[in-house]
Coordinates of C-alpha atoms (C1' of nucleotides) in Angstrom, one line a residue:
Chain A
M208 CA -23.4 -9.0 2.7
S209 CA -20.1 -8.5 0.9
T210 CA -17.2 -10.8 1.7
K211 CA -14.8 -9.7 4.4
P212 CA -12.2 -7.3 3.0
S213 CA -8.6 -8.4 3.3
I214 CA -5.0 -7.5 2.2
P215 CA -2.5 -9.8 0.4
K216 CA -0.4 -12.2 2.4
G217 CA 2.7 -10.6 3.9
T218 CA 1.4 -7.0 3.6
R219 CA 0.2 -4.7 6.4
D220 CA -1.9 -1.6 7.0
F221 CA -0.3 1.0 9.2
S222 CA -2.5 2.8 11.7
P223 CA -1.7 6.3 12.9
S224 CA 0.5 5.4 15.9
E225 CA 2.5 3.0 13.7
V226 CA 3.0 5.5 11.0
V227 CA 4.1 8.1 13.5
K228 CA 6.7 5.7 14.9
R229 CA 7.9 4.6 11.5
N230 CA 8.3 8.2 10.5
Y231 CA 10.4 8.8 13.6
I232 CA 12.8 6.1 12.6
I233 CA 12.9 7.3 9.0
D234 CA 13.6 10.8 10.2
V235 CA 16.6 9.7 12.3
I236 CA 18.0 7.7 9.5
Q237 CA 17.5 10.4 6.9
R238 CA 19.1 13.0 9.1
D239 CA 22.2 10.9 9.5
F240 CA 22.3 10.1 5.8
G241 CA 22.3 13.8 5.2
R242 CA 25.0 14.5 7.8
F243 CA 27.3 11.9 6.2
G244 CA 26.9 13.7 2.8
F245 CA 24.4 11.5 1.0
Q246 CA 21.8 12.8 -1.4
P247 CA 18.4 11.4 -1.9
I248 CA 17.1 9.8 -5.1
E249 CA 14.0 7.7 -5.9
T250 CA 13.4 5.1 -8.6
P251 CA 10.2 3.6 -9.9
S252 CA 8.5 0.8 -7.9
F253 CA 8.8 -1.4 -11.0
E254 CA 11.5 -1.9 -13.5
N255 CA 11.9 -3.7 -16.8
S256 CA 12.3 -7.4 -16.0
E257 CA 15.7 -7.7 -17.6
T258 CA 17.0 -5.1 -15.2
L259 CA 16.2 -7.3 -12.3
M260 CA 16.2 -10.9 -13.5
G261 CA 19.4 -12.8 -13.0
K262 CA 20.9 -10.3 -10.6
Y263 CA 20.1 -12.1 -7.4
G264 CA 20.7 -15.7 -8.4
E265 CA 18.2 -18.4 -9.1
E266 CA 16.5 -18.1 -5.7
G267 CA 16.2 -14.4 -6.2
D268 CA 14.5 -14.7 -9.6
R269 CA 11.9 -16.9 -8.0
L270 CA 11.1 -14.2 -5.4
I271 CA 10.7 -11.4 -7.8
F272 CA 7.1 -10.3 -8.3
K273 CA 6.3 -10.2 -12.0
I274 CA 3.8 -7.9 -13.5
L275 CA 1.5 -9.3 -16.2
N276 CA 1.5 -7.4 -19.5
S277 CA -1.5 -5.3 -20.4
G278 CA -3.8 -6.3 -23.2
D279 CA -4.4 -9.7 -24.7
Y280 CA -1.0 -11.1 -23.5
L281 CA -1.8 -14.7 -24.2
R282 CA -2.5 -14.2 -27.8
K283 CA 1.1 -12.8 -28.3
A284 CA 2.7 -15.6 -26.3
D285 CA 4.6 -18.5 -27.7
T286 CA 2.1 -21.3 -28.2
D287 CA 4.7 -24.0 -27.7
A288 CA 5.7 -22.7 -24.3
L289 CA 2.0 -22.3 -23.4
K290 CA 1.1 -25.8 -24.4
A291 CA 4.2 -27.3 -22.7
Q292 CA 3.2 -25.4 -19.5
D293 CA 6.8 -24.1 -19.4
S294 CA 6.4 -21.3 -16.9
A295 CA 10.0 -20.1 -17.1
A296 CA 9.8 -19.7 -20.9
L297 CA 6.3 -18.2 -20.8
T298 CA 7.0 -15.7 -18.0
G299 CA 9.4 -13.7 -20.3
Q300 CA 6.7 -13.4 -22.9
I301 CA 3.7 -12.4 -20.8
S302 CA 5.6 -10.3 -18.3
E303 CA 8.0 -7.5 -19.2
K304 CA 8.0 -5.6 -15.9
A305 CA 8.6 -6.6 -12.3
L306 CA 8.4 -5.0 -8.8
R307 CA 11.8 -4.0 -7.5
Y308 CA 13.4 -6.6 -5.3
D309 CA 16.0 -4.3 -3.6
L310 CA 17.3 -0.7 -4.0
T311 CA 20.9 -1.6 -5.0
V312 CA 20.3 -3.0 -8.5
P313 CA 17.9 -0.1 -9.5
F314 CA 20.5 2.3 -8.2
A315 CA 23.2 0.6 -10.4
R316 CA 20.8 1.0 -13.3
Y317 CA 20.3 4.7 -12.3
V318 CA 24.0 5.3 -12.2
V319 CA 24.7 3.9 -15.6
Q320 CA 21.7 5.7 -17.1
H321 CA 22.6 9.1 -15.6
Q322 CA 26.4 8.8 -15.7
N323 CA 26.9 12.0 -17.6
E324 CA 25.0 14.1 -15.0
I325 CA 26.6 12.4 -12.0
T326 CA 29.8 13.8 -10.3
F327 CA 31.8 10.9 -8.9
P328 CA 32.2 9.8 -6.2
F329 CA 28.4 9.8 -5.9
K330 CA 26.8 9.3 -2.5
R331 CA 23.1 8.7 -2.6
Y332 CA 20.5 7.5 -0.2
Q333 CA 17.1 6.0 -1.0
I334 CA 14.2 5.1 1.3
Q335 CA 11.5 3.1 -0.5
P336 CA 9.6 -0.1 -0.3
V337 CA 10.7 -3.3 -2.0
W338 CA 8.8 -6.5 -2.7
R339 CA 9.7 -10.1 -2.4
A340 CA 7.4 -13.1 -3.2
D341 CA 8.6 -14.9 0.0
R342 CA 6.7 -16.8 2.6
P343 CA 6.1 -14.4 5.5
Q344 CA 7.4 -15.2 9.0
K345 CA 8.7 -13.3 12.0
G346 CA 10.2 -10.0 10.7
R347 CA 9.7 -11.0 7.1
F348 CA 7.2 -9.4 4.9
R349 CA 6.4 -9.4 1.2
E350 CA 6.4 -5.6 1.1
F351 CA 8.9 -3.8 3.3
Y352 CA 11.1 -0.7 3.4
Q353 CA 14.8 -0.5 2.8
C354 CA 16.9 2.5 3.7
D355 CA 20.0 2.4 1.6
A356 CA 23.1 4.5 1.4
D357 CA 25.7 3.8 -1.2
V358 CA 28.8 5.4 -2.7
V359 CA 29.9 4.7 -6.2
G360 CA 33.2 5.8 -7.8
S361 CA 35.6 5.4 -5.0
R362 CA 37.7 2.4 -4.0
S363 CA 38.9 4.0 -0.8
L364 CA 38.5 2.0 2.4
W365 CA 37.6 5.2 4.1
Q366 CA 34.1 4.6 2.7
E367 CA 33.8 1.3 4.7
V368 CA 35.0 3.1 7.8
E369 CA 32.4 5.8 7.3
F370 CA 29.6 3.2 6.8
V371 CA 30.5 1.6 10.1
Q372 CA 30.3 5.0 11.7
L373 CA 27.0 5.7 10.0
Y374 CA 25.5 2.5 11.4
D375 CA 26.8 3.4 14.8
S376 CA 25.5 7.0 14.5
V377 CA 21.9 5.9 13.5
F378 CA 21.6 3.3 16.2
T379 CA 23.0 5.6 18.8
H380 CA 20.4 8.3 17.8
L381 CA 17.6 5.7 17.9
N382 CA 18.8 4.8 21.4
L383 CA 19.2 1.2 20.2
R384 CA 22.3 0.1 22.2
N385 CA 24.5 -2.9 21.9
T386 CA 24.0 -3.6 18.2
V387 CA 26.7 -5.7 16.7
I388 CA 28.2 -4.8 13.3
K389 CA 29.6 -8.0 11.8
M390 CA 32.1 -7.7 9.1
N391 CA 33.7 -10.1 6.6
N392 CA 35.4 -9.9 3.3
R393 CA 34.7 -11.7 0.1
K394 CA 38.4 -11.8 -0.8
L395 CA 39.1 -13.6 2.5
L396 CA 36.4 -16.2 1.6
S397 CA 37.9 -16.6 -1.9
G398 CA 41.2 -17.0 -0.3
I399 CA 40.0 -19.8 2.0
A400 CA 38.4 -21.6 -0.9
E401 CA 41.7 -21.2 -2.8
V402 CA 43.8 -22.6 0.1
I403 CA 41.6 -25.6 0.5
G404 CA 41.4 -26.2 -3.2
A405 CA 37.7 -25.6 -3.6
E406 CA 37.6 -22.4 -5.7
D407 CA 34.8 -23.7 -7.8
K408 CA 32.6 -24.4 -4.7
L409 CA 33.0 -20.9 -3.2
I410 CA 29.2 -20.3 -2.9
D411 CA 28.3 -23.7 -1.6
F412 CA 31.1 -23.5 0.9
T413 CA 30.3 -20.1 2.2
V414 CA 26.5 -20.8 2.4
A415 CA 27.3 -23.8 4.6
L416 CA 29.8 -21.8 6.7
D417 CA 27.2 -19.1 7.2
K418 CA 25.0 -21.5 9.2
L419 CA 27.7 -22.3 11.8
D420 CA 26.2 -20.4 14.7
K421 CA 22.7 -21.8 13.8
I422 CA 23.2 -25.5 13.2
G423 CA 26.7 -26.2 14.6
E424 CA 30.0 -27.4 13.4
E425 CA 29.0 -31.0 12.7
K426 CA 26.0 -30.2 10.5
V427 CA 28.0 -27.6 8.6
K428 CA 30.7 -30.2 7.8
T429 CA 27.9 -32.6 6.7
E430 CA 26.5 -30.0 4.4
M431 CA 29.9 -29.4 2.9
R432 CA 30.5 -33.1 2.3
E433 CA 27.1 -33.2 0.6
K434 CA 28.1 -30.4 -1.7
G435 CA 31.2 -32.3 -2.7
I436 CA 33.9 -30.6 -0.6
S437 CA 36.7 -33.1 0.1
E438 CA 37.5 -34.4 3.6
A439 CA 41.1 -33.0 3.2
A440 CA 39.6 -29.6 2.5
I441 CA 37.3 -29.7 5.5
A442 CA 40.3 -30.7 7.7
K443 CA 42.1 -27.6 6.6
L444 CA 39.2 -25.5 7.7
E445 CA 39.5 -26.7 11.2
P446 CA 41.1 -23.4 12.6
L447 CA 38.1 -21.5 11.2
F448 CA 35.6 -23.4 13.4
H449 CA 37.5 -22.5 16.5
I450 CA 38.6 -19.0 15.7
T451 CA 38.4 -17.0 18.9
G452 CA 40.1 -14.2 20.9
T453 CA 40.4 -10.5 20.2
V454 CA 40.1 -9.0 16.8
S455 CA 43.8 -8.9 16.4
E456 CA 44.2 -12.5 17.4
K457 CA 41.6 -13.5 14.9
I458 CA 43.5 -11.6 12.2
K459 CA 46.7 -13.4 13.2
T460 CA 45.0 -16.8 12.9
L461 CA 43.6 -15.9 9.5
R462 CA 46.9 -14.6 8.3
E463 CA 48.5 -18.0 9.0
L464 CA 45.7 -19.9 7.4
L465 CA 45.8 -17.8 4.3
A466 CA 49.6 -17.4 4.0
T467 CA 49.6 -18.8 0.5
S468 CA 46.7 -16.8 -0.9
E469 CA 47.4 -13.4 -2.3
T470 CA 43.7 -12.6 -2.5
G471 CA 43.0 -13.8 1.0
L472 CA 45.8 -11.7 2.4
Q473 CA 44.5 -8.7 0.6
G474 CA 41.1 -9.3 2.2
I475 CA 42.8 -9.5 5.6
D476 CA 44.7 -6.2 5.0
E477 CA 41.4 -4.5 4.2
M478 CA 39.7 -5.8 7.3
E479 CA 42.6 -4.9 9.4
F480 CA 42.6 -1.3 8.2
I481 CA 38.9 -0.9 8.9
V482 CA 39.1 -2.5 12.3
E483 CA 42.1 -0.5 13.4
T484 CA 40.8 2.8 12.1
I485 CA 37.5 2.2 13.9
A486 CA 39.3 1.3 17.1
E487 CA 41.1 4.5 16.9
L488 CA 38.1 6.7 16.1
E489 CA 35.8 4.8 18.6
L490 CA 32.2 3.9 18.2
K491 CA 29.4 5.3 20.4
S492 CA 27.1 2.4 21.0
A493 CA 27.8 -0.4 18.5
T494 CA 30.4 -3.1 18.4
L495 CA 32.4 -4.0 15.3
E496 CA 33.3 -7.7 15.0
I497 CA 35.0 -9.9 12.5
D498 CA 32.8 -12.8 11.5
V499 CA 34.3 -15.1 8.9
T500 CA 31.1 -17.1 8.7
L501 CA 29.2 -14.1 7.3
A502 CA 28.3 -14.7 3.7
R503 CA 25.3 -12.8 2.6
G504 CA 24.6 -11.3 -0.8
L505 CA 27.6 -13.1 -2.2
N506 CA 26.2 -12.8 -5.7
Y507 CA 27.5 -9.3 -6.1
Y508 CA 29.7 -8.4 -3.1
T509 CA 33.5 -8.4 -3.9
G510 CA 35.1 -6.8 -0.8
A511 CA 33.7 -6.0 2.6
I512 CA 30.5 -7.6 3.7
F513 CA 28.4 -6.1 6.6
E514 CA 25.5 -7.3 8.7
V515 CA 24.0 -5.8 11.8
S516 CA 22.4 -7.9 14.5
A517 CA 19.9 -6.6 16.9
P518 CA 20.8 -6.6 20.6
E519 CA 20.9 -10.2 21.8
E520 CA 17.8 -10.2 24.0
V521 CA 15.6 -9.7 20.9
K522 CA 15.1 -12.7 18.7
M523 CA 15.3 -11.1 15.3
G524 CA 17.3 -11.6 12.1
S525 CA 19.6 -9.0 10.8
I526 CA 18.4 -5.4 11.0
G527 CA 20.9 -4.2 8.3
G528 CA 23.4 -5.4 5.8
G529 CA 25.7 -4.2 3.0
G530 CA 29.0 -4.5 1.4
R531 CA 31.3 -3.6 -1.5
Y532 CA 30.5 -4.5 -5.0
D533 CA 33.3 -3.7 -7.5
D534 CA 31.5 -4.2 -10.7
L535 CA 27.7 -3.9 -10.2
T536 CA 27.4 -1.3 -12.9
G537 CA 29.4 -3.5 -15.2
I538 CA 26.3 -5.6 -15.9
F539 CA 24.7 -2.5 -17.3
G540 CA 27.7 -1.6 -19.4
L541 CA 29.7 0.8 -17.2
K542 CA 33.0 -0.7 -16.2
D543 CA 35.4 0.0 -13.4
I544 CA 33.0 1.8 -11.1
S545 CA 33.3 0.5 -7.5
G546 CA 30.4 0.8 -5.2
V547 CA 29.9 0.2 -1.5
G548 CA 26.7 0.6 0.5
I549 CA 24.6 -0.4 3.5
S550 CA 21.0 -0.9 4.1
F551 CA 18.7 -0.5 7.2
G552 CA 15.7 -2.8 7.5
L553 CA 13.1 -0.3 8.7
D554 CA 10.4 -2.9 9.5
R555 CA 12.7 -5.0 11.6
I556 CA 14.2 -2.0 13.4
Y557 CA 10.6 -1.0 14.2
L558 CA 9.9 -4.4 15.7
V559 CA 13.0 -4.3 17.8
M560 CA 12.4 -0.8 19.1
E561 CA 8.8 -1.8 19.9
E562 CA 9.9 -4.9 21.8
L563 CA 12.5 -2.9 23.8
G564 CA 10.1 0.1 24.4
L565 CA 12.5 2.6 22.8
F566 CA 10.1 5.0 21.2
P567 CA 10.1 8.4 23.0
K568 CA 6.8 9.4 24.4
T569 CA 6.9 12.7 22.7
V570 CA 6.7 10.9 19.3
L571 CA 3.1 9.9 20.0
E572 CA 1.8 13.3 21.0
G573 CA -0.9 14.3 18.6
T574 CA -3.7 16.9 19.0
R575 CA -3.1 19.1 22.1
A576 CA -6.6 20.4 22.7
L577 CA -10.2 19.8 21.5
F578 CA -12.7 22.6 21.4
V579 CA -16.2 21.5 22.3
N580 CA -18.8 22.5 19.7
F581 CA -21.9 24.1 21.4
G582 CA -23.6 25.4 18.2
E583 CA -23.0 27.6 15.3
A584 CA -22.4 31.0 17.1
E585 CA -20.2 29.3 19.7
A586 CA -18.3 27.4 17.0
R587 CA -17.5 30.7 15.2
Y588 CA -16.2 32.1 18.5
A589 CA -14.1 28.9 19.1
M590 CA -12.8 28.9 15.6
R591 CA -11.1 32.2 16.0
A592 CA -9.1 30.8 18.9
V593 CA -8.5 27.6 17.0
S594 CA -6.9 29.6 14.1
A595 CA -4.8 31.6 16.5
L596 CA -3.5 28.5 18.2
R597 CA -2.7 26.8 14.9
D598 CA -0.8 29.9 13.8
E599 CA 1.3 29.4 16.9
G600 CA 2.1 25.9 15.7
I601 CA -0.2 24.2 18.3
S602 CA -2.2 21.2 17.1
V603 CA -5.9 21.8 18.0
D604 CA -9.3 20.7 16.8
L605 CA -12.9 21.8 16.9
Y606 CA -15.4 19.0 17.2
P607 CA -17.3 19.2 13.9
D608 CA -20.8 18.6 15.2
P609 CA -22.8 20.2 18.0
V610 CA -23.6 16.9 19.6
K611 CA -24.0 16.1 23.3
M612 CA -21.1 17.3 25.4
G613 CA -20.5 13.9 27.0
K614 CA -19.9 12.5 23.5
Q615 CA -17.4 15.2 22.7
M616 CA -15.6 14.7 26.0
S617 CA -15.3 11.0 25.5
Y618 CA -14.0 11.6 22.0
A619 CA -11.2 13.7 23.4
D620 CA -10.6 11.0 26.1
K621 CA -10.3 8.2 23.5
R622 CA -8.0 10.1 21.3
D623 CA -5.8 10.9 24.4
I624 CA -6.1 14.6 23.8
P625 CA -4.8 16.2 27.0
Y626 CA -6.9 19.4 27.1
V627 CA -10.5 20.3 26.3
V628 CA -11.6 23.9 25.7
L629 CA -15.2 24.9 26.4
T630 CA -16.7 27.9 24.6
G631 CA -20.3 28.4 25.5
V632 CA -22.5 31.5 25.8
S633 CA -21.0 32.5 29.2
E634 CA -17.4 32.3 27.8
M635 CA -18.5 34.3 24.7
E636 CA -20.0 37.0 26.9
S637 CA -16.9 37.4 29.0
G638 CA -14.5 36.8 26.1
T639 CA -12.8 33.9 27.8
Y640 CA -12.2 30.2 27.4
T641 CA -12.6 27.4 29.9
L642 CA -9.6 25.2 29.7
K643 CA -9.9 21.7 31.2
N644 CA -7.0 19.4 31.9
M645 CA -8.3 15.9 31.1
K646 CA -5.9 14.2 33.4
S647 CA -6.4 16.1 36.6
G648 CA -10.0 17.2 35.8
E649 CA -9.1 20.8 36.8
Q650 CA -10.5 23.6 34.8
Q651 CA -9.9 27.4 34.7
Q652 CA -11.2 30.4 32.8
V653 CA -8.6 32.1 30.8
D654 CA -8.2 34.8 28.1
I655 CA -6.7 34.1 24.7
D656 CA -3.1 34.9 25.6
Q657 CA -3.2 32.6 28.6
L658 CA -4.8 29.9 26.5
V659 CA -1.9 30.1 24.0
R660 CA 0.6 30.1 26.8
S661 CA -1.0 27.1 28.6
L662 CA -1.2 25.0 25.5
K663 CA 2.3 25.7 24.1
Chain B
rG7 C1' 9.1 -23.9 -3.4
rU8 C1' 8.9 -27.9 1.2
rG9 C1' 7.0 -29.2 6.2
rG10 C1' 3.9 -27.9 10.3
rU11 C1' 0.2 -24.6 12.5
rU12 C1' -4.1 -21.3 12.9
rG13 C1' -9.2 -19.4 11.6
rU14 C1' -16.0 -18.9 16.1
rA15 C1' -19.3 -11.2 17.4
rG16 C1' -15.4 -5.1 16.0
rC17 C1' -11.1 -7.3 19.5
rU18 C1' -9.3 -11.5 22.9
rC19 C1' -11.1 -16.2 23.4
rA20 C1' -14.7 -20.5 25.6
rG21 C1' -17.7 -24.1 23.1
rC22 C1' -17.2 -31.8 26.3
rU23 C1' -16.8 -38.3 22.5
rG24 C1' -21.0 -34.9 16.4
rG25 C1' -27.2 -33.5 19.2
rU26 C1' -32.2 -28.9 19.0
rU27 C1' -32.1 -21.7 19.8
rA28 C1' -23.4 -20.9 19.5
rG29 C1' -21.5 -18.1 24.8
rA30 C1' -18.1 -14.8 27.9
rG31 C1' -15.0 -10.5 28.7
rC32 C1' -13.7 -6.0 26.4
rG33 C1' -15.5 -2.7 22.8
rC34 C1' -20.0 -0.4 20.4
rU35 C1' -25.2 2.1 20.8
rG36 C1' -29.0 4.2 24.0
rG37 C1' -30.4 5.6 29.0
rA38 C1' -29.5 6.9 34.5
rU39 C1' -26.8 12.5 33.6
rU40 C1' -29.8 18.5 27.9
rG41 C1' -22.3 22.4 30.4
rU42 C1' -18.3 17.7 31.8
rG43 C1' -14.9 12.3 29.7
rG44 C1' -12.0 8.4 32.1
rU45 C1' -15.5 5.0 37.6
rU46 C1' -20.6 2.7 38.4
rC47 C1' -25.6 0.9 37.2
rC48 C1' -29.6 -0.5 33.5
rA49 C1' -31.0 -1.9 28.5
rG50 C1' -29.8 -3.1 23.5
rA51 C1' -27.5 -4.2 18.7
rG52 C1' -24.0 -7.4 16.6
rG53 C1' -22.2 -14.3 14.2
rU54 C1' -24.4 -18.3 6.7
rC55 C1' -18.5 -20.7 13.2
rG56 C1' -12.6 -18.4 6.8
rC57 C1' -14.6 -20.3 1.9
rC58 C1' -16.1 -24.7 -1.3
rG59 C1' -17.4 -29.7 -1.3
rG60 C1' -18.1 -34.6 1.2
rU61 C1' -19.6 -38.2 5.3
rU62 C1' -24.1 -38.3 8.6
rC63 C1' -30.9 -38.5 10.5
rG64 C1' -28.0 -34.3 12.3
rA65 C1' -21.5 -30.8 11.5
rA66 C1' -18.5 -24.9 14.7
rC67 C1' -16.7 -30.1 15.9
rC68 C1' -15.1 -35.7 11.3
rC69 C1' -12.8 -36.0 6.0
rG70 C1' -10.9 -33.5 1.3
rG71 C1' -9.6 -29.0 -1.3
rU72 C1' -8.7 -23.8 -1.1
rC73 C1' -7.5 -19.1 1.2
rU74 C1' -5.5 -16.9 5.6
rU75 C1' -2.3 -16.6 10.3
rC76 C1' 2.0 -17.9 12.7
rC77 C1' 6.6 -21.1 12.8
rA78 C1' 10.7 -23.8 10.7
rC79 C1' 13.6 -25.0 6.1
rC80 C1' 15.5 -22.7 1.4
rC81 C1' 16.8 -17.8 1.1
rC82 C1' 16.8 -13.1 3.2
rA83 C1' 16.0 -6.8 5.6

RNA sequence: GUGGUUGUAGCUCAGCUGGUUAGAGCGCUGGAUUGUGGUUCCAGAGGUCGCCGGUUCGAACCCGGUCUUCCACCCCA
């Protein structure tokens, strides 16, 4: 006996009903991407290591899946690094390729490489899997899909406004109500760091702040102290911990806090424009909120930062995120191209929709009718009707083998096929078909036209 | 990468402080029923108890390692 087959940790097989539901979500997202003027591209599943390494911070590098070189890679490796068991030094020598970690960096590479064919501003969308060598847990996989839409080549804040609308539109079409789009701004965070005199600790400070709703005010302060942020600086942050009220009240508080920081004030102006414009245009089902503790993807975001939370009743991390990155293409040698984009986490949206029972029943409808196979002559007769029905766009099947009828019936039953068509000698003689409704058990003899009409 | 958790039939799970031949429900196969499924009845097949090693007269059960599951941290969709 061979050993039990298995798949790698954090990966999944998708069975028919799952694929159908995933395709439904992709379909909705894709349609909205198109409506908002985005064009599709695809990039390879693996890139040259140097394209990816160093773009996501130290933590990110660790989570990138490296691909071993072909051939006798150890012979070509540096013997000193090998002997010293220096993994970091050795990795660069035995691995030149890596699986993509997200869609944004490969997109930046694409833009630089194809800059002469691209007309700016360029709006593209991309729906492909990405890989992370992370430990799996709820809603976290090592292979998962991202659905990204980005615009490069425009600094206009109208892009941010449109992305908020795009989120709202997709979640409305998925019937996923009460999502919360949280927005922050890197400039505002820089401003705060500036005001409290901790510019050099921006990342540490924001990472700690990000945990506010999870671990609470005291623990956040403790973490900040551990990272070397002064007591005086933490005292100045006090208003941030208790920022409440309407969006305009929050903006007012922030404006006071950041009065001496030009960058910070600019961040507030940007947020205010987006918030006011959205308020005027109105969202259909989502809510836009300002959240100064939001600090994801800080390694490349420079302006707006977005994150979408699932409806509160579902315990799930974010189902989408994004932001503006002013110089992502700079690292690949193309300066002064501003980009902004958002991502939908397909796998998590799926889990949320499943938990809330939001998939429409029609999505799961498969084969409409099964023709019972009574033998060769009968199958030939049945097959003519099968072809006619398929030409009409109706999904039907002929059971391939002339086995016992009970077996064929139970096959239809298990596959949830709603109708069975019987074509035996008596039907052949009269040129009819016996149509059986599997739910009610009723059956009637019909001609081909009636058959088509009944199954449509 | 750190800490915890899980693994017994295709699936969901029992299995006492270590004791002879490891059980149930569901599913599967055949029959009751050779032109009628979903209900019922009868019979049957299916397990090196995740894997490797150790302790013991004896291990599904105890110990170590490893893989896997799920959860938390780091980080993140």
